[in-house]
C-alpha positions as protocol buffer text, in pm:
chain_id: "A"
residue {
  index: 1
  type: UNK
  ca { x: 732 y: -562 z: 2650 }
}
residue {
  index: 2
  type: UNK
  ca { x: 981 y: -746 z: 2454 }
}
residue {
  index: 3
  type: UNK
  ca { x: 742 y: -773 z: 2175 }
}
residue {
  index: 4
  type: UNK
  ca { x: 699 y: -400 z: 2075 }
}
residue {
  index: 5
  type: UNK
  ca { x: 1000 y: -359 z: 1877 }
}
residue {
  index: 6
  type: UNK
  ca { x: 856 y: -618 z: 1629 }
}
residue {
  index: 7
  type: UNK
  ca { x: 519 y: -474 z: 1674 }
}
residue {
  index: 8
  type: UNK
  ca { x: 620 y: -172 z: 1562 }
}
residue {
  index: 9
  type: UNK
  ca { x: 864 y: -304 z: 1263 }
}
residue {
  index: 10
  type: UNK
  ca { x: 576 y: -505 z: 1168 }
}
residue {
  index: 11
  type: UNK
  ca { x: 344 y: -219 z: 1165 }
}
residue {
  index: 12
  type: UNK
  ca { x: 593 y: 19 z: 929 }
}
residue {
  index: 13
  type: UNK
  ca { x: 651 y: -290 z: 678 }
}
residue {
  index: 14
  type: UNK
  ca { x: 229 y: -309 z: 673 }
}
residue {
  index: 15
  type: UNK
  ca { x: 185 y: 25 z: 532 }
}
residue {
  index: 16
  type: UNK
  ca { x: 426 y: -36 z: 275 }
}
residue {
  index: 17
  type: UNK
  ca { x: 331 y: -393 z: 179 }
}
residue {
  index: 18
  type: UNK
  ca { x: 106 y: -586 z: 402 }
}
residue {
  index: 19
  type: UNK
  ca { x: 62 y: -867 z: 218 }
}
residue {
  index: 20
  type: UNK
  ca { x: 455 y: -933 z: 210 }
}
residue {
  index: 21
  type: UNK
  ca { x: 420 y: -911 z: 614 }
}
residue {
  index: 22
  type: UNK
  ca { x: 190 y: -1188 z: 656 }
}
residue {
  index: 23
  type: UNK
  ca { x: 290 y: -1416 z: 426 }
}
residue {
  index: 24
  type: UNK
  ca { x: 713 y: -1369 z: 572 }
}
residue {
  index: 25
  type: UNK
  ca { x: 596 y: -1426 z: 923 }
}
residue {
  index: 26
  type: UNK
  ca { x: 367 y: -1728 z: 817 }
}
residue {
  index: 27
  type: UNK
  ca { x: 715 y: -1883 z: 636 }
}
residue {
  index: 28
  type: UNK
  ca { x: 908 y: -1772 z: 959 }
}
residue {
  index: 29
  type: UNK
  ca { x: 645 y: -1925 z: 1178 }
}
residue {
  index: 30
  type: UNK
  ca { x: 571 y: -2250 z: 957 }
}
residue {
  index: 31
  type: UNK
  ca { x: 974 y: -2316 z: 913 }
}
residue {
  index: 32
  type: UNK
  ca { x: 1025 y: -2284 z: 1351 }
}
residue {
  index: 33
  type: UNK
  ca { x: 1254 y: -1989 z: 1242 }
}
residue {
  index: 34
  type: UNK
  ca { x: 1082 y: -1829 z: 1502 }
}
residue {
  index: 35
  type: UNK
  ca { x: 822 y: -1857 z: 1790 }
}
residue {
  index: 36
  type: UNK
  ca { x: 683 y: -1520 z: 1796 }
}
residue {
  index: 37
  type: UNK
  ca { x: 450 y: -1621 z: 1509 }
}
residue {
  index: 38
  type: UNK
  ca { x: 84 y: -1744 z: 1587 }
}
residue {
  index: 39
  type: UNK
  ca { x: -75 y: -2014 z: 1427 }
}
residue {
  index: 40
  type: UNK
  ca { x: -353 y: -1853 z: 1270 }
}
residue {
  index: 41
  type: UNK
  ca { x: -69 y: -1672 z: 1045 }
}
residue {
  index: 42
  type: UNK
  ca { x: 104 y: -2022 z: 968 }
}
residue {
  index: 43
  type: UNK
  ca { x: -217 y: -2158 z: 846 }
}
residue {
  index: 44
  type: UNK
  ca { x: -219 y: -2269 z: 463 }
}
residue {
  index: 45
  type: UNK
  ca { x: -519 y: -2088 z: 322 }
}
residue {
  index: 46
  type: UNK
  ca { x: -361 y: -1776 z: 496 }
}
residue {
  index: 47
  type: UNK
  ca { x: -46 y: -1822 z: 347 }
}
residue {
  index: 48
  type: UNK
  ca { x: -203 y: -1893 z: -10 }
}
residue {
  index: 49
  type: UNK
  ca { x: -442 y: -1558 z: -20 }
}
residue {
  index: 50
  type: UNK
  ca { x: -131 y: -1352 z: 122 }
}
residue {
  index: 51
  type: UNK
  ca { x: 98 y: -1506 z: -167 }
}
residue {
  index: 52
  type: UNK
  ca { x: -170 y: -1430 z: -459 }
}
residue {
  index: 53
  type: UNK
  ca { x: -217 y: -1093 z: -316 }
}
residue {
  index: 54
  type: UNK
  ca { x: 124 y: -1045 z: -281 }
}
residue {
  index: 55
  type: UNK
  ca { x: 185 y: -1122 z: -653 }
}
residue {
  index: 56
  type: UNK
  ca { x: -124 y: -865 z: -767 }
}
residue {
  index: 57
  type: UNK
  ca { x: 56 y: -605 z: -578 }
}
residue {
  index: 58
  type: UNK
  ca { x: 383 y: -679 z: -723 }
}
residue {
  index: 59
  type: UNK
  ca { x: 246 y: -634 z: -1056 }
}
residue {
  index: 60
  type: UNK
  ca { x: -1 y: -357 z: -978 }
}
residue {
  index: 61
  type: UNK
  ca { x: 282 y: -180 z: -775 }
}
residue {
  index: 62
  type: UNK
  ca { x: 486 y: -109 z: -1055 }
}
residue {
  index: 63
  type: UNK
  ca { x: 217 y: 49 z: -1319 }
}
residue {
  index: 64
  type: UNK
  ca { x: 200 y: 430 z: -1299 }
}
residue {
  index: 65
  type: UNK
  ca { x: -110 y: 565 z: -1146 }
}
residue {
  index: 66
  type: UNK
  ca { x: -240 y: 221 z: -1106 }
}
residue {
  index: 67
  type: UNK
  ca { x: -8 y: 207 z: -832 }
}
residue {
  index: 68
  type: UNK
  ca { x: -196 y: 512 z: -674 }
}
residue {
  index: 69
  type: UNK
  ca { x: -522 y: 353 z: -722 }
}
residue {
  index: 70
  type: UNK
  ca { x: -422 y: 77 z: -550 }
}
residue {
  index: 71
  type: UNK
  ca { x: -223 y: 248 z: -254 }
}
residue {
  index: 72
  type: UNK
  ca { x: -632 y: 436 z: -231 }
}
residue {
  index: 73
  type: UNK
  ca { x: -777 y: 121 z: -202 }
}
residue {
  index: 74
  type: UNK
  ca { x: -556 y: -9 z: 54 }
}
residue {
  index: 75
  type: UNK
  ca { x: -592 y: 301 z: 261 }
}
residue {
  index: 76
  type: UNK
  ca { x: -778 y: 113 z: 460 }
}
residue {
  index: 77
  type: UNK
  ca { x: -654 y: -246 z: 437 }
}
residue {
  index: 78
  type: UNK
  ca { x: -272 y: -156 z: 516 }
}
residue {
  index: 79
  type: UNK
  ca { x: -323 y: -21 z: 908 }
}
residue {
  index: 80
  type: UNK
  ca { x: -593 y: -303 z: 978 }
}
residue {
  index: 81
  type: UNK
  ca { x: -334 y: -549 z: 831 }
}
residue {
  index: 82
  type: UNK
  ca { x: -84 y: -383 z: 1059 }
}
residue {
  index: 83
  type: UNK
  ca { x: -310 y: -372 z: 1382 }
}
residue {
  index: 84
  type: UNK
  ca { x: -434 y: -712 z: 1361 }
}
residue {
  index: 85
  type: UNK
  ca { x: -47 y: -848 z: 1288 }
}
residue {
  index: 86
  type: UNK
  ca { x: 59 y: -642 z: 1626 }
}
residue {
  index: 87
  type: UNK
  ca { x: -238 y: -777 z: 1825 }
}
residue {
  index: 88
  type: UNK
  ca { x: -197 y: -1144 z: 1713 }
}
residue {
  index: 89
  type: UNK
  ca { x: 205 y: -1117 z: 1803 }
}
residue {
  index: 90
  type: UNK
  ca { x: 116 y: -957 z: 2137 }
}
residue {
  index: 91
  type: UNK
  ca { x: -94 y: -1234 z: 2172 }
}
residue {
  index: 92
  type: UNK
  ca { x: 138 y: -1490 z: 2151 }
}
residue {
  index: 93
  type: UNK
  ca { x: 406 y: -1297 z: 2357 }
}
residue {
  index: 94
  type: UNK
  ca { x: 215 y: -1238 z: 2627 }
}
residue {
  index: 95
  type: UNK
  ca { x: 418 y: -950 z: 2713 }
}
residue {
  index: 96
  type: UNK
  ca { x: 232 y: -648 z: 2541 }
}
residue {
  index: 97
  type: UNK
  ca { x: -163 y: -594 z: 2578 }
}
residue {
  index: 98
  type: UNK
  ca { x: -290 y: -687 z: 2242 }
}
residue {
  index: 99
  type: UNK
  ca { x: -523 y: -356 z: 2225 }
}
residue {
  index: 100
  type: UNK
  ca { x: -213 y: -138 z: 2272 }
}
residue {
  index: 101
  type: UNK
  ca { x: -26 y: -355 z: 2026 }
}
residue {
  index: 102
  type: UNK
  ca { x: -320 y: -334 z: 1745 }
}
residue {
  index: 103
  type: UNK
  ca { x: -276 y: 59 z: 1813 }
}
residue {
  index: 104
  type: UNK
  ca { x: 82 y: 58 z: 1750 }
}
residue {
  index: 105
  type: UNK
  ca { x: 94 y: -128 z: 1492 }
}
residue {
  index: 106
  type: UNK
  ca { x: -226 y: 37 z: 1317 }
}
residue {
  index: 107
  type: UNK
  ca { x: -53 y: 390 z: 1314 }
}
residue {
  index: 108
  type: UNK
  ca { x: 244 y: 267 z: 1217 }
}
residue {
  index: 109
  type: UNK
  ca { x: 123 y: 114 z: 921 }
}
residue {
  index: 110
  type: UNK
  ca { x: -108 y: 424 z: 863 }
}
residue {
  index: 111
  type: UNK
  ca { x: 185 y: 674 z: 854 }
}
residue {
  index: 112
  type: UNK
  ca { x: 409 y: 459 z: 633 }
}
residue {
  index: 113
  type: UNK
  ca { x: 154 y: 417 z: 388 }
}
residue {
  index: 114
  type: UNK
  ca { x: 105 y: 777 z: 381 }
}
residue {
  index: 115
  type: UNK
  ca { x: 488 y: 797 z: 292 }
}
residue {
  index: 116
  type: UNK
  ca { x: 440 y: 529 z: 32 }
}
residue {
  index: 117
  type: UNK
  ca { x: 128 y: 671 z: -130 }
}
residue {
  index: 118
  type: UNK
  ca { x: 239 y: 1059 z: -135 }
}
residue {
  index: 119
  type: UNK
  ca { x: 622 y: 950 z: -248 }
}
residue {
  index: 120
  type: UNK
  ca { x: 429 y: 769 z: -536 }
}
residue {
  index: 121
  type: UNK
  ca { x: 195 y: 1031 z: -629 }
}
residue {
  index: 122
  type: UNK
  ca { x: 544 y: 1244 z: -641 }
}
residue {
  index: 123
  type: UNK
  ca { x: 714 y: 1014 z: -846 }
}
residue {
  index: 124
  type: UNK
  ca { x: 386 y: 944 z: -1112 }
}
residue {
  index: 125
  type: UNK
  ca { x: 465 y: 1317 z: -1225 }
}
residue {
  index: 126
  type: UNK
  ca { x: 743 y: 1164 z: -1445 }
}
residue {
  index: 127
  type: UNK
  ca { x: 671 y: 1079 z: -1782 }
}
residue {
  index: 128
  type: UNK
  ca { x: 912 y: 774 z: -1739 }
}
residue {
  index: 129
  type: UNK
  ca { x: 797 y: 431 z: -1611 }
}
residue {
  index: 130
  type: UNK
  ca { x: 1122 y: 318 z: -1466 }
}
residue {
  index: 131
  type: UNK
  ca { x: 1116 y: 541 z: -1171 }
}
residue {
  index: 132
  type: UNK
  ca { x: 829 y: 383 z: -1022 }
}
residue {
  index: 133
  type: UNK
  ca { x: 949 y: -10 z: -1099 }
}
residue {
  index: 134
  type: UNK
  ca { x: 1293 y: 91 z: -950 }
}
residue {
  index: 135
  type: UNK
  ca { x: 1118 y: 214 z: -611 }
}
residue {
  index: 136
  type: UNK
  ca { x: 856 y: -81 z: -617 }
}
residue {
  index: 137
  type: UNK
  ca { x: 1143 y: -333 z: -597 }
}
residue {
  index: 138
  type: UNK
  ca { x: 1323 y: -128 z: -360 }
}
residue {
  index: 139
  type: UNK
  ca { x: 1020 y: -137 z: -99 }
}
residue {
  index: 140
  type: UNK
  ca { x: 944 y: -508 z: -181 }
}
residue {
  index: 141
  type: UNK
  ca { x: 1360 y: -557 z: -102 }
}
residue {
  index: 142
  type: UNK
  ca { x: 1329 y: -303 z: 210 }
}
residue {
  index: 143
  type: UNK
  ca { x: 1012 y: -481 z: 349 }
}
residue {
  index: 144
  type: UNK
  ca { x: 1146 y: -833 z: 287 }
}
residue {
  index: 145
  type: UNK
  ca { x: 1491 y: -755 z: 488 }
}
residue {
  index: 146
  type: UNK
  ca { x: 1379 y: -556 z: 777 }
}
residue {
  index: 147
  type: UNK
  ca { x: 1099 y: -829 z: 841 }
}
residue {
  index: 148
  type: UNK
  ca { x: 1360 y: -1073 z: 853 }
}
residue {
  index: 149
  type: UNK
  ca { x: 1594 y: -866 z: 1031 }
}
residue {
  index: 150
  type: UNK
  ca { x: 1332 y: -815 z: 1285 }
}
residue {
  index: 151
  type: UNK
  ca { x: 1288 y: -1194 z: 1342 }
}
residue {
  index: 152
  type: UNK
  ca { x: 1646 y: -1203 z: 1487 }
}
residue {
  index: 153
  type: UNK
  ca { x: 1709 y: -858 z: 1610 }
}
residue {
  index: 154
  type: UNK
  ca { x: 1401 y: -692 z: 1639 }
}
residue {
  index: 155
  type: UNK
  ca { x: 1536 y: -386 z: 1873 }
}
residue {
  index: 156
  type: UNK
  ca { x: 1811 y: -299 z: 1569 }
}
residue {
  index: 157
  type: UNK
  ca { x: 1515 y: -352 z: 1312 }
}
residue {
  index: 158
  type: UNK
  ca { x: 1274 y: -85 z: 1505 }
}
residue {
  index: 159
  type: UNK
  ca { x: 1575 y: 147 z: 1528 }
}
residue {
  index: 160
  type: UNK
  ca { x: 1597 y: 110 z: 1144 }
}
residue {
  index: 161
  type: UNK
  ca { x: 1211 y: 158 z: 1031 }
}
residue {
  index: 162
  type: UNK
  ca { x: 1175 y: 420 z: 1286 }
}
residue {
  index: 163
  type: UNK
  ca { x: 1459 y: 603 z: 1107 }
}
residue {
  index: 164
  type: UNK
  ca { x: 1327 y: 523 z: 761 }
}
residue {
  index: 165
  type: UNK
  ca { x: 930 y: 651 z: 912 }
}
residue {
  index: 166
  type: UNK
  ca { x: 1078 y: 993 z: 1009 }
}
residue {
  index: 167
  type: UNK
  ca { x: 1336 y: 1011 z: 687 }
}
residue {
  index: 168
  type: UNK
  ca { x: 1003 y: 935 z: 442 }
}
residue {
  index: 169
  type: UNK
  ca { x: 748 y: 1192 z: 670 }
}
residue {
  index: 170
  type: UNK
  ca { x: 1047 y: 1458 z: 587 }
}
residue {
  index: 171
  type: UNK
  ca { x: 1057 y: 1359 z: 233 }
}
residue {
  index: 172
  type: UNK
  ca { x: 723 y: 1361 z: 176 }
}
residue {
  index: 173
  type: UNK
  ca { x: 711 y: 1722 z: 311 }
}
residue {
  index: 174
  type: UNK
  ca { x: 969 y: 1838 z: 44 }
}
residue {
  index: 175
  type: UNK
  ca { x: 780 y: 1700 z: -225 }
}
residue {
  index: 176
  type: UNK
  ca { x: 450 y: 1827 z: -155 }
}
residue {
  index: 177
  type: UNK
  ca { x: 452 y: 2056 z: -427 }
}
residue {
  index: 178
  type: UNK
  ca { x: 529 y: 1708 z: -679 }
}
residue {
  index: 179
  type: UNK
  ca { x: 214 y: 1553 z: -435 }
}
residue {
  index: 180
  type: UNK
  ca { x: -43 y: 1803 z: -546 }
}
residue {
  index: 181
  type: UNK
  ca { x: 89 y: 1769 z: -917 }
}
residue {
  index: 182
  type: UNK
  ca { x: 55 y: 1430 z: -911 }
}
residue {
  index: 183
  type: UNK
  ca { x: -287 y: 1416 z: -717 }
}
residue {
  index: 184
  type: UNK
  ca { x: -391 y: 1631 z: -1027 }
}
residue {
  index: 185
  type: UNK
  ca { x: -287 y: 1447 z: -1296 }
}
residue {
  index: 186
  type: UNK
  ca { x: -431 y: 1076 z: -1151 }
}
residue {
  index: 187
  type: UNK
  ca { x: -779 y: 1331 z: -1089 }
}
residue {
  index: 188
  type: UNK
  ca { x: -746 y: 1451 z: -1448 }
}
residue {
  index: 189
  type: UNK
  ca { x: -729 y: 1068 z: -1604 }
}
residue {
  index: 190
  type: UNK
  ca { x: -1010 y: 937 z: -1387 }
}
residue {
  index: 191
  type: UNK
  ca { x: -1214 y: 1246 z: -1523 }
}
residue {
  index: 192
  type: UNK
  ca { x: -1105 y: 1153 z: -1920 }
}
residue {
  index: 193
  type: UNK
  ca { x: -1189 y: 808 z: -1874 }
}
residue {
  index: 194
  type: UNK
  ca { x: -1523 y: 914 z: -1751 }
}
residue {
  index: 195
  type: UNK
  ca { x: -1592 y: 1137 z: -1999 }
}
residue {
  index: 196
  type: UNK
  ca { x: -1459 y: 859 z: -2269 }
}
residue {
  index: 197
  type: UNK
  ca { x: -1706 y: 630 z: -2122 }
}
residue {
  index: 198
  type: UNK
  ca { x: -2018 y: 855 z: -2141 }
}
residue {
  index: 199
  type: UNK
  ca { x: -1879 y: 913 z: -2514 }
}
residue {
  index: 200
  type: UNK
  ca { x: -1940 y: 555 z: -2597 }
}
residue {
  index: 201
  type: UNK
  ca { x: -2274 y: 493 z: -2465 }
}
residue {
  index: 202
  type: UNK
  ca { x: -2521 y: 452 z: -2738 }
}
residue {
  index: 203
  type: UNK
  ca { x: -2765 y: 740 z: -2804 }
}
residue {
  index: 204
  type: UNK
  ca { x: -3132 y: 718 z: -2807 }
}
residue {
  index: 205
  type: UNK
  ca { x: -3258 y: 698 z: -3161 }
}
residue {
  index: 206
  type: UNK
  ca { x: -3410 y: 1013 z: -3248 }
}
residue {
  index: 207
  type: UNK
  ca { x: -3835 y: 1010 z: -3275 }
}
residue {
  index: 208
  type: UNK
  ca { x: -3922 y: 927 z: -3637 }
}
residue {
  index: 209
  type: UNK
  ca { x: -4026 y: 1225 z: -3871 }
}
residue {
  index: 210
  type: UNK
  ca { x: -4377 y: 1203 z: -3956 }
}
residue {
  index: 211
  type: UNK
  ca { x: -4360 y: 1488 z: -4195 }
}
residue {
  index: 212
  type: UNK
  ca { x: -4639 y: 1736 z: -3975 }
}
residue {
  index: 213
  type: UNK
  ca { x: -4496 y: 2067 z: -3889 }
}
residue {
  index: 214
  type: UNK
  ca { x: -4509 y: 2137 z: -3513 }
}
residue {
  index: 215
  type: UNK
  ca { x: -4609 y: 2499 z: -3353 }
}
């Protein structure tokens, strides 16, 4: 069970920023900082893809309402990434069944993703964009710091991840009203864009008037 704390921490981090987790583990494994990272995460194509997607998320995650659209798309991607990374870590270690590790990593990623997405909806009720930027930077730095810490102190990192997860779920409960308000605003913006798109479509030309009366 020695790899379990690392699986749990990677699952929490994947729910916040899955591409950062893959990129960090891959770099740590490729540079020899840890032997826990499987070869599949150290491949050059995986690192390049994770790096490009991380940069895309770094931009989208700091724009109000664009971050919520990005989160909705990643409702499936982040838990799947957490499950895959957990299974790969377990397969490399051999101390935990891969199916169990995938379930732990995926479920933890799903919970932390809900915390992230819900918090962003609440923050989007604020008219200024600086809170989005500050929160996104804090998430990125937090994921990088905790994943790095987990490589050297997996048990302590897992405890911190558990505390952050519980605290995030508690905050989500208290922000429920703001989250509903943010969800309504996001839905309203989508409807306004849809109506604007419909209004810009060219109308069909009217039939020519031949001068005759129709009864």
